[in-house]
Amino acid sequence: MTRINDTSSPAIAARAGMAPLMQHSSLTRFLIARVGSITAQQMLMLAISWHMYDLTSSAWYLGLVGLFQFMPGLATTFVAGHCADRMHRGKIVAACLAAQAVTAALLAISTMTHVVTRDLLLGLSLVLGAIRPFQMSGQQALLPMLVPQPLLARAMALSTVVQQVCIIAGPALGGLLFATGVNALYLTCAAVFCVSAVMYALIRYDYVAPPREPVTAATVLAGLRFVWSNPLLLGGISLDLFAVLFGGATALLPVYAREILHVGPQGLGLLRSAPAVGALCVGLVLSRRAIRNSVGKKLLIAVAVYGVSIVAFGVSRSFPLSLLLLAISGGADTISVIVRQTLVQLETPDRMRGRVAAVNTLFIGASNQLGEFESGLAATVFGVIGSVVLGGCATVLVSVAWSRLFKPLARRDTLH
């Protein structure tokens, strides 16, 4: 469950019920830049994962890629949130994308000169992991500044639709470029990152530099204290953490593509895109008609559906059925993402959004990158299929447990 067609066209936006949103030029720039950055990131991660498996033929090293992306985030997340509340958020994201362009270029050069190794891939994964908290904190805290608050839930849905279009297109395009050579894929990523960085740097919003105050542990960790003291936010963010930590199967998709479904790198691109297809369909519905009641209950049900679909995917031997099950998981995940992210933004004052977004980023990183390591480790112990099935079952149990542990979340009726 990773946290995508031209949605910026006025005609398409109107059909999706998004015409009022697209009147905001800064939001349009944000979405265009988001298309490029997410597409490039999806292609880059596809290339790194397949490249690593091609070098090692090991699920363990696929898991290590996720772990190495997670570890540096522990050191940079809270600093990233503090920066997002003190600096221009668009420029922070632009700098992060420029750094990723350099990383992709280094991968291309090392591949062309035949010096690429598993250690180099792991080292650059550390770099990407250190960058990600700054990018995600800036992006999450930036969006509420671009639209009026009454339109925020629909803007979140539209942003999710754009994300899912890119998650569909990115791996599919990456798979095609991979057929011409991994160098072409890395160089394309570098170019797209550069264009997106320029677009983010051009985003304008009412930015007022906050009053200077000493940088202390208390100010840096204020977002963590805010989330910890709010059972609604703590429940929503931790639900995503444990659901994806156990239920995510992304790290093992190269194994499924090669060893179980026998579909190669092009099939891997489709497998990585399939969750986004379901997410796109659900996101389009929610961008037109937001969830209006019983949001907590629907959030928990969506997480349970996600877990069940992962269990079924784990035992599937049919490529079309596997694609369908991954699409269902993506649709269920989108309900969770939109509800959770909207609640986080609406329950957080703007002066705290960067630091709360940093906490959210840390939990997302733990669920995605640490979840990839957990998948690789579990696959080593229980086998690939056993790892995926047990993870999906654990996700269903998490949904049930959270309905009891976090009553304010389970009983939340509306987003506002």
PDB file of N, CA, C and O in Angstrom, residues 80-138:
ATOM      1  N   ALA A  80      13.067  17.895   9.722  1.00  0.00           N
ATOM      2  CA  ALA A  80      12.331  18.234   8.504  1.00  0.00           C
ATOM      3  C   ALA A  80      11.021  18.947   8.833  1.00  0.00           C
ATOM      4  O   ALA A  80      10.652  19.938   8.190  1.00  0.00           O
ATOM      5  N   GLY A  81      10.292  18.457   9.829  1.00  0.00           N
ATOM      6  CA  GLY A  81       9.045  19.100  10.221  1.00  0.00           C
ATOM      7  C   GLY A  81       9.267  20.503  10.736  1.00  0.00           C
ATOM      8  O   GLY A  81       8.491  21.420  10.432  1.00  0.00           O
ATOM      9  N   HIS A  82      10.315  20.693  11.516  1.00  0.00           N
ATOM     10  CA  HIS A  82      10.636  22.030  12.032  1.00  0.00           C
ATOM     11  C   HIS A  82      10.947  22.976  10.870  1.00  0.00           C
ATOM     12  O   HIS A  82      10.495  24.130  10.856  1.00  0.00           O
ATOM     13  N   CYS A  83      11.704  22.495   9.878  1.00  0.00           N
ATOM     14  CA  CYS A  83      12.013  23.328   8.711  1.00  0.00           C
ATOM     15  C   CYS A  83      10.742  23.691   7.938  1.00  0.00           C
ATOM     16  O   CYS A  83      10.601  24.824   7.444  1.00  0.00           O
ATOM     17  N   ALA A  84       9.810  22.745   7.803  1.00  0.00           N
ATOM     18  CA  ALA A  84       8.572  23.002   7.056  1.00  0.00           C
ATOM     19  C   ALA A  84       7.712  24.061   7.733  1.00  0.00           C
ATOM     20  O   ALA A  84       6.897  24.716   7.071  1.00  0.00           O
ATOM     21  N   ASP A  85       7.859  24.251   9.047  1.00  0.00           N
ATOM     22  CA  ASP A  85       7.130  25.298   9.759  1.00  0.00           C
ATOM     23  C   ASP A  85       7.902  26.600   9.830  1.00  0.00           C
ATOM     24  O   ASP A  85       7.381  27.597  10.350  1.00  0.00           O
ATOM     25  N   ARG A  86       9.136  26.629   9.319  1.00  0.00           N
ATOM     26  CA  ARG A  86       9.964  27.827   9.408  1.00  0.00           C
ATOM     27  C   ARG A  86      10.407  28.359   8.054  1.00  0.00           C
ATOM     28  O   ARG A  86      10.866  29.498   7.962  1.00  0.00           O
ATOM     29  N   MET A  87      10.290  27.560   6.993  1.00  0.00           N
ATOM     30  CA  MET A  87      10.802  27.947   5.688  1.00  0.00           C
ATOM     31  C   MET A  87       9.709  27.810   4.630  1.00  0.00           C
ATOM     32  O   MET A  87       8.646  27.251   4.896  1.00  0.00           O
ATOM     33  N   HIS A  88       9.987  28.323   3.437  1.00  0.00           N
ATOM     34  CA  HIS A  88       9.049  28.213   2.321  1.00  0.00           C
ATOM     35  C   HIS A  88       8.932  26.752   1.908  1.00  0.00           C
ATOM     36  O   HIS A  88       9.914  26.127   1.492  1.00  0.00           O
ATOM     37  N   ARG A  89       7.725  26.200   2.011  1.00  0.00           N
ATOM     38  CA  ARG A  89       7.541  24.765   1.828  1.00  0.00           C
ATOM     39  C   ARG A  89       7.790  24.315   0.398  1.00  0.00           C
ATOM     40  O   ARG A  89       8.307  23.220   0.156  1.00  0.00           O
ATOM     41  N   GLY A  90       7.425  25.129  -0.571  1.00  0.00           N
ATOM     42  CA  GLY A  90       7.651  24.768  -1.967  1.00  0.00           C
ATOM     43  C   GLY A  90       9.125  24.656  -2.295  1.00  0.00           C
ATOM     44  O   GLY A  90       9.554  23.756  -3.036  1.00  0.00           O
ATOM     45  N   LYS A  91       9.942  25.555  -1.737  1.00  0.00           N
ATOM     46  CA  LYS A  91      11.381  25.521  -2.010  1.00  0.00           C
ATOM     47  C   LYS A  91      12.047  24.334  -1.327  1.00  0.00           C
ATOM     48  O   LYS A  91      13.035  23.788  -1.847  1.00  0.00           O
ATOM     49  N   ILE A  92      11.517  23.933  -0.169  1.00  0.00           N
ATOM     50  CA  ILE A  92      12.040  22.729   0.489  1.00  0.00           C
ATOM     51  C   ILE A  92      11.848  21.514  -0.418  1.00  0.00           C
ATOM     52  O   ILE A  92      12.768  20.719  -0.628  1.00  0.00           O
ATOM     53  N   VAL A  93      10.638  21.372  -0.963  1.00  0.00           N
ATOM     54  CA  VAL A  93      10.355  20.232  -1.834  1.00  0.00           C
ATOM     55  C   VAL A  93      11.222  20.299  -3.092  1.00  0.00           C
ATOM     56  O   VAL A  93      11.745  19.271  -3.558  1.00  0.00           O
ATOM     57  N   ALA A  94      11.397  21.500  -3.654  1.00  0.00           N
ATOM     58  CA  ALA A  94      12.224  21.652  -4.863  1.00  0.00           C
ATOM     59  C   ALA A  94      13.652  21.187  -4.606  1.00  0.00           C
ATOM     60  O   ALA A  94      14.257  20.498  -5.444  1.00  0.00           O
ATOM     61  N   ALA A  95      14.202  21.538  -3.455  1.00  0.00           N
ATOM     62  CA  ALA A  95      15.565  21.121  -3.127  1.00  0.00           C
ATOM     63  C   ALA A  95      15.656  19.601  -3.000  1.00  0.00           C
ATOM     64  O   ALA A  95      16.644  18.986  -3.439  1.00  0.00           O
ATOM     65  N   CYS A  96      14.640  18.985  -2.421  1.00  0.00           N
ATOM     66  CA  CYS A  96      14.634  17.522  -2.279  1.00  0.00           C
ATOM     67  C   CYS A  96      14.605  16.839  -3.640  1.00  0.00           C
ATOM     68  O   CYS A  96      15.302  15.831  -3.867  1.00  0.00           O
ATOM     69  N   LEU A  97      13.813  17.361  -4.562  1.00  0.00           N
ATOM     70  CA  LEU A  97      13.727  16.758  -5.896  1.00  0.00           C
ATOM     71  C   LEU A  97      15.036  16.926  -6.659  1.00  0.00           C
ATOM     72  O   LEU A  97      15.451  16.036  -7.405  1.00  0.00           O
ATOM     73  N   ALA A  98      15.691  18.070  -6.468  1.00  0.00           N
ATOM     74  CA  ALA A  98      16.992  18.265  -7.119  1.00  0.00           C
ATOM     75  C   ALA A  98      18.008  17.243  -6.614  1.00  0.00           C
ATOM     76  O   ALA A  98      18.806  16.698  -7.390  1.00  0.00           O
ATOM     77  N   ALA A  99      17.971  16.962  -5.314  1.00  0.00           N
ATOM     78  CA  ALA A  99      18.882  15.958  -4.750  1.00  0.00           C
ATOM     79  C   ALA A  99      18.591  14.565  -5.308  1.00  0.00           C
ATOM     80  O   ALA A  99      19.517  13.773  -5.565  1.00  0.00           O
ATOM     81  N   GLN A 100      17.315  14.255  -5.528  1.00  0.00           N
ATOM     82  CA  GLN A 100      16.961  12.960  -6.100  1.00  0.00           C
ATOM     83  C   GLN A 100      17.393  12.873  -7.562  1.00  0.00           C
ATOM     84  O   GLN A 100      17.734  11.783  -8.055  1.00  0.00           O
ATOM     85  N   ALA A 101      17.375  13.994  -8.266  1.00  0.00           N
ATOM     86  CA  ALA A 101      17.871  14.004  -9.646  1.00  0.00           C
ATOM     87  C   ALA A 101      19.352  13.646  -9.681  1.00  0.00           C
ATOM     88  O   ALA A 101      19.805  12.872 -10.543  1.00  0.00           O
ATOM     89  N   VAL A 102      20.112  14.187  -8.738  1.00  0.00           N
ATOM     90  CA  VAL A 102      21.535  13.864  -8.652  1.00  0.00           C
ATOM     91  C   VAL A 102      21.733  12.373  -8.352  1.00  0.00           C
ATOM     92  O   VAL A 102      22.599  11.709  -8.934  1.00  0.00           O
ATOM     93  N   THR A 103      20.903  11.830  -7.447  1.00  0.00           N
ATOM     94  CA  THR A 103      20.996  10.411  -7.109  1.00  0.00           C
ATOM     95  C   THR A 103      20.748   9.533  -8.333  1.00  0.00           C
ATOM     96  O   THR A 103      21.482   8.566  -8.591  1.00  0.00           O
ATOM     97  N   ALA A 104      19.700   9.854  -9.100  1.00  0.00           N
ATOM     98  CA  ALA A 104      19.395   9.077 -10.302  1.00  0.00           C
ATOM     99  C   ALA A 104      20.534   9.173 -11.321  1.00  0.00           C
ATOM    100  O   ALA A 104      20.891   8.182 -11.983  1.00  0.00           O
ATOM    101  N   ALA A 105      21.126  10.357 -11.452  1.00  0.00           N
ATOM    102  CA  ALA A 105      22.236  10.534 -12.383  1.00  0.00           C
ATOM    103  C   ALA A 105      23.449   9.701 -11.957  1.00  0.00           C
ATOM    104  O   ALA A 105      24.130   9.094 -12.792  1.00  0.00           O
ATOM    105  N   LEU A 106      23.708   9.652 -10.653  1.00  0.00           N
ATOM    106  CA  LEU A 106      24.817   8.836 -10.151  1.00  0.00           C
ATOM    107  C   LEU A 106      24.585   7.351 -10.445  1.00  0.00           C
ATOM    108  O   LEU A 106      25.527   6.624 -10.789  1.00  0.00           O
ATOM    109  N   LEU A 107      23.353   6.907 -10.314  1.00  0.00           N
ATOM    110  CA  LEU A 107      23.039   5.514 -10.628  1.00  0.00           C
ATOM    111  C   LEU A 107      23.268   5.234 -12.111  1.00  0.00           C
ATOM    112  O   LEU A 107      23.776   4.156 -12.483  1.00  0.00           O
ATOM    113  N   ALA A 108      22.895   6.177 -12.955  1.00  0.00           N
ATOM    114  CA  ALA A 108      23.116   5.994 -14.396  1.00  0.00           C
ATOM    115  C   ALA A 108      24.606   5.909 -14.709  1.00  0.00           C
ATOM    116  O   ALA A 108      25.060   5.037 -15.470  1.00  0.00           O
ATOM    117  N   ILE A 109      25.395   6.809 -14.125  1.00  0.00           N
ATOM    118  CA  ILE A 109      26.836   6.833 -14.390  1.00  0.00           C
ATOM    119  C   ILE A 109      27.506   5.555 -13.887  1.00  0.00           C
ATOM    120  O   ILE A 109      28.329   4.947 -14.581  1.00  0.00           O
ATOM    121  N   SER A 110      27.120   5.121 -12.684  1.00  0.00           N
ATOM    122  CA  SER A 110      27.738   3.915 -12.122  1.00  0.00           C
ATOM    123  C   SER A 110      27.372   2.672 -12.925  1.00  0.00           C
ATOM    124  O   SER A 110      28.175   1.739 -13.046  1.00  0.00           O
ATOM    125  N   THR A 111      26.161   2.665 -13.493  1.00  0.00           N
ATOM    126  CA  THR A 111      25.761   1.526 -14.316  1.00  0.00           C
ATOM    127  C   THR A 111      26.509   1.520 -15.645  1.00  0.00           C
ATOM    128  O   THR A 111      26.979   0.470 -16.107  1.00  0.00           O
ATOM    129  N   MET A 112      26.640   2.696 -16.246  1.00  0.00           N
ATOM    130  CA  MET A 112      27.352   2.789 -17.531  1.00  0.00           C
ATOM    131  C   MET A 112      28.826   2.425 -17.397  1.00  0.00           C
ATOM    132  O   MET A 112      29.423   1.881 -18.320  1.00  0.00           O
ATOM    133  N   THR A 113      29.396   2.719 -16.228  1.00  0.00           N
ATOM    134  CA  THR A 113      30.822   2.416 -16.016  1.00  0.00           C
ATOM    135  C   THR A 113      31.033   1.058 -15.347  1.00  0.00           C
ATOM    136  O   THR A 113      32.157   0.710 -14.975  1.00  0.00           O
ATOM    137  N   HIS A 114      29.917   0.324 -15.167  1.00  0.00           N
ATOM    138  CA  HIS A 114      29.967  -1.046 -14.633  1.00  0.00           C
ATOM    139  C   HIS A 114      30.553  -1.116 -13.219  1.00  0.00           C
ATOM    140  O   HIS A 114      31.270  -2.067 -12.884  1.00  0.00           O
ATOM    141  N   VAL A 115      30.274  -0.125 -12.400  1.00  0.00           N
ATOM    142  CA  VAL A 115      30.746  -0.149 -11.012  1.00  0.00           C
ATOM    143  C   VAL A 115      29.587  -0.261 -10.028  1.00  0.00           C
ATOM    144  O   VAL A 115      29.801  -0.201  -8.820  1.00  0.00           O
ATOM    145  N   VAL A 116      28.370  -0.415 -10.537  1.00  0.00           N
ATOM    146  CA  VAL A 116      27.218  -0.513  -9.646  1.00  0.00           C
ATOM    147  C   VAL A 116      27.277  -1.843  -8.886  1.00  0.00           C
ATOM    148  O   VAL A 116      27.573  -2.897  -9.453  1.00  0.00           O
ATOM    149  N   THR A 117      27.021  -1.777  -7.586  1.00  0.00           N
ATOM    150  CA  THR A 117      27.024  -2.951  -6.718  1.00  0.00           C
ATOM    151  C   THR A 117      25.830  -2.868  -5.778  1.00  0.00           C
ATOM    152  O   THR A 117      25.171  -1.829  -5.674  1.00  0.00           O
ATOM    153  N   ARG A 118      25.588  -3.951  -5.057  1.00  0.00           N
ATOM    154  CA  ARG A 118      24.501  -3.931  -4.081  1.00  0.00           C
ATOM    155  C   ARG A 118      24.790  -2.913  -2.990  1.00  0.00           C
ATOM    156  O   ARG A 118      23.856  -2.278  -2.470  1.00  0.00           O
ATOM    157  N   ASP A 119      26.072  -2.741  -2.625  1.00  0.00           N
ATOM    158  CA  ASP A 119      26.418  -1.772  -1.587  1.00  0.00           C
ATOM    159  C   ASP A 119      26.134  -0.342  -2.051  1.00  0.00           C
ATOM    160  O   ASP A 119      25.700   0.505  -1.267  1.00  0.00           O
ATOM    161  N   LEU A 120      26.387  -0.069  -3.328  1.00  0.00           N
ATOM    162  CA  LEU A 120      26.079   1.263  -3.857  1.00  0.00           C
ATOM    163  C   LEU A 120      24.572   1.506  -3.831  1.00  0.00           C
ATOM    164  O   LEU A 120      24.120   2.592  -3.453  1.00  0.00           O
ATOM    165  N   LEU A 121      23.787   0.510  -4.238  1.00  0.00           N
ATOM    166  CA  LEU A 121      22.331   0.652  -4.211  1.00  0.00           C
ATOM    167  C   LEU A 121      21.836   0.900  -2.788  1.00  0.00           C
ATOM    168  O   LEU A 121      20.943   1.721  -2.558  1.00  0.00           O
ATOM    169  N   LEU A 122      22.413   0.200  -1.823  1.00  0.00           N
ATOM    170  CA  LEU A 122      22.014   0.404  -0.424  1.00  0.00           C
ATOM    171  C   LEU A 122      22.451   1.778   0.072  1.00  0.00           C
ATOM    172  O   LEU A 122      21.719   2.450   0.810  1.00  0.00           O
ATOM    173  N   GLY A 123      23.641   2.217  -0.333  1.00  0.00           N
ATOM    174  CA  GLY A 123      24.116   3.532   0.089  1.00  0.00           C
ATOM    175  C   GLY A 123      23.245   4.663  -0.444  1.00  0.00           C
ATOM    176  O   GLY A 123      22.905   5.599   0.290  1.00  0.00           O
ATOM    177  N   LEU A 124      22.863   4.574  -1.712  1.00  0.00           N
ATOM    178  CA  LEU A 124      21.996   5.601  -2.283  1.00  0.00           C
ATOM    179  C   LEU A 124      20.573   5.504  -1.719  1.00  0.00           C
ATOM    180  O   LEU A 124      19.857   6.500  -1.659  1.00  0.00           O
ATOM    181  N   SER A 125      20.181   4.315  -1.290  1.00  0.00           N
ATOM    182  CA  SER A 125      18.894   4.176  -0.597  1.00  0.00           C
ATOM    183  C   SER A 125      18.911   4.957   0.708  1.00  0.00           C
ATOM    184  O   SER A 125      17.903   5.549   1.109  1.00  0.00           O
ATOM    185  N   LEU A 126      20.062   4.969   1.382  1.00  0.00           N
ATOM    186  CA  LEU A 126      20.206   5.793   2.595  1.00  0.00           C
ATOM    187  C   LEU A 126      20.000   7.273   2.274  1.00  0.00           C
ATOM    188  O   LEU A 126      19.335   7.996   3.029  1.00  0.00           O
ATOM    189  N   VAL A 127      20.575   7.718   1.166  1.00  0.00           N
ATOM    190  CA  VAL A 127      20.427   9.124   0.762  1.00  0.00           C
ATOM    191  C   VAL A 127      18.959   9.452   0.492  1.00  0.00           C
ATOM    192  O   VAL A 127      18.429  10.471   0.968  1.00  0.00           O
ATOM    193  N   LEU A 128      18.282   8.586  -0.256  1.00  0.00           N
ATOM    194  CA  LEU A 128      16.866   8.815  -0.553  1.00  0.00           C
ATOM    195  C   LEU A 128      16.037   8.829   0.723  1.00  0.00           C
ATOM    196  O   LEU A 128      15.098   9.616   0.859  1.00  0.00           O
ATOM    197  N   GLY A 129      16.392   7.964   1.671  1.00  0.00           N
ATOM    198  CA  GLY A 129      15.667   7.927   2.933  1.00  0.00           C
ATOM    199  C   GLY A 129      15.853   9.191   3.750  1.00  0.00           C
ATOM    200  O   GLY A 129      14.931   9.642   4.435  1.00  0.00           O
ATOM    201  N   ALA A 130      17.035   9.788   3.691  1.00  0.00           N
ATOM    202  CA  ALA A 130      17.284  11.027   4.424  1.00  0.00           C
ATOM    203  C   ALA A 130      16.539  12.207   3.817  1.00  0.00           C
ATOM    204  O   ALA A 130      16.106  13.128   4.518  1.00  0.00           O
ATOM    205  N   ILE A 131      16.365  12.177   2.499  1.00  0.00           N
ATOM    206  CA  ILE A 131      15.685  13.268   1.792  1.00  0.00           C
ATOM    207  C   ILE A 131      14.172  13.226   1.992  1.00  0.00           C
ATOM    208  O   ILE A 131      13.518  14.261   2.149  1.00  0.00           O
ATOM    209  N   ARG A 132      13.618  12.012   1.998  1.00  0.00           N
ATOM    210  CA  ARG A 132      12.167  11.856   1.938  1.00  0.00           C
ATOM    211  C   ARG A 132      11.402  12.621   3.023  1.00  0.00           C
ATOM    212  O   ARG A 132      10.369  13.233   2.733  1.00  0.00           O
ATOM    213  N   PRO A 133      11.829  12.631   4.305  1.00  0.00           N
ATOM    214  CA  PRO A 133      11.047  13.366   5.311  1.00  0.00           C
ATOM    215  C   PRO A 133      10.898  14.849   5.000  1.00  0.00           C
ATOM    216  O   PRO A 133       9.840  15.437   5.260  1.00  0.00           O
ATOM    217  N   PHE A 134      11.944  15.475   4.442  1.00  0.00           N
ATOM    218  CA  PHE A 134      11.852  16.885   4.091  1.00  0.00           C
ATOM    219  C   PHE A 134      10.826  17.100   2.978  1.00  0.00           C
ATOM    220  O   PHE A 134      10.017  18.035   3.026  1.00  0.00           O
ATOM    221  N   GLN A 135      10.855  16.220   1.964  1.00  0.00           N
ATOM    222  CA  GLN A 135       9.904  16.346   0.860  1.00  0.00           C
ATOM    223  C   GLN A 135       8.468  16.135   1.326  1.00  0.00           C
ATOM    224  O   GLN A 135       7.569  16.928   1.014  1.00  0.00           O
ATOM    225  N   MET A 136       8.226  15.074   2.082  1.00  0.00           N
ATOM    226  CA  MET A 136       6.862  14.749   2.485  1.00  0.00           C
ATOM    227  C   MET A 136       6.305  15.762   3.472  1.00  0.00           C
ATOM    228  O   MET A 136       5.131  16.142   3.393  1.00  0.00           O
ATOM    229  N   SER A 137       7.125  16.229   4.407  1.00  0.00           N
ATOM    230  CA  SER A 137       6.657  17.243   5.347  1.00  0.00           C
ATOM    231  C   SER A 137       6.282  18.523   4.610  1.00  0.00           C
ATOM    232  O   SER A 137       5.247  19.147   4.894  1.00  0.00           O
ATOM    233  N   GLY A 138       7.125  18.929   3.667  1.00  0.00           N
ATOM    234  CA  GLY A 138       6.829  20.129   2.895  1.00  0.00           C
ATOM    235  C   GLY A 138       5.575  19.992   2.058  1.00  0.00           C
ATOM    236  O   GLY A 138       4.735  20.896   2.009  1.00  0.00           O
TER     237      GLY A 138
END
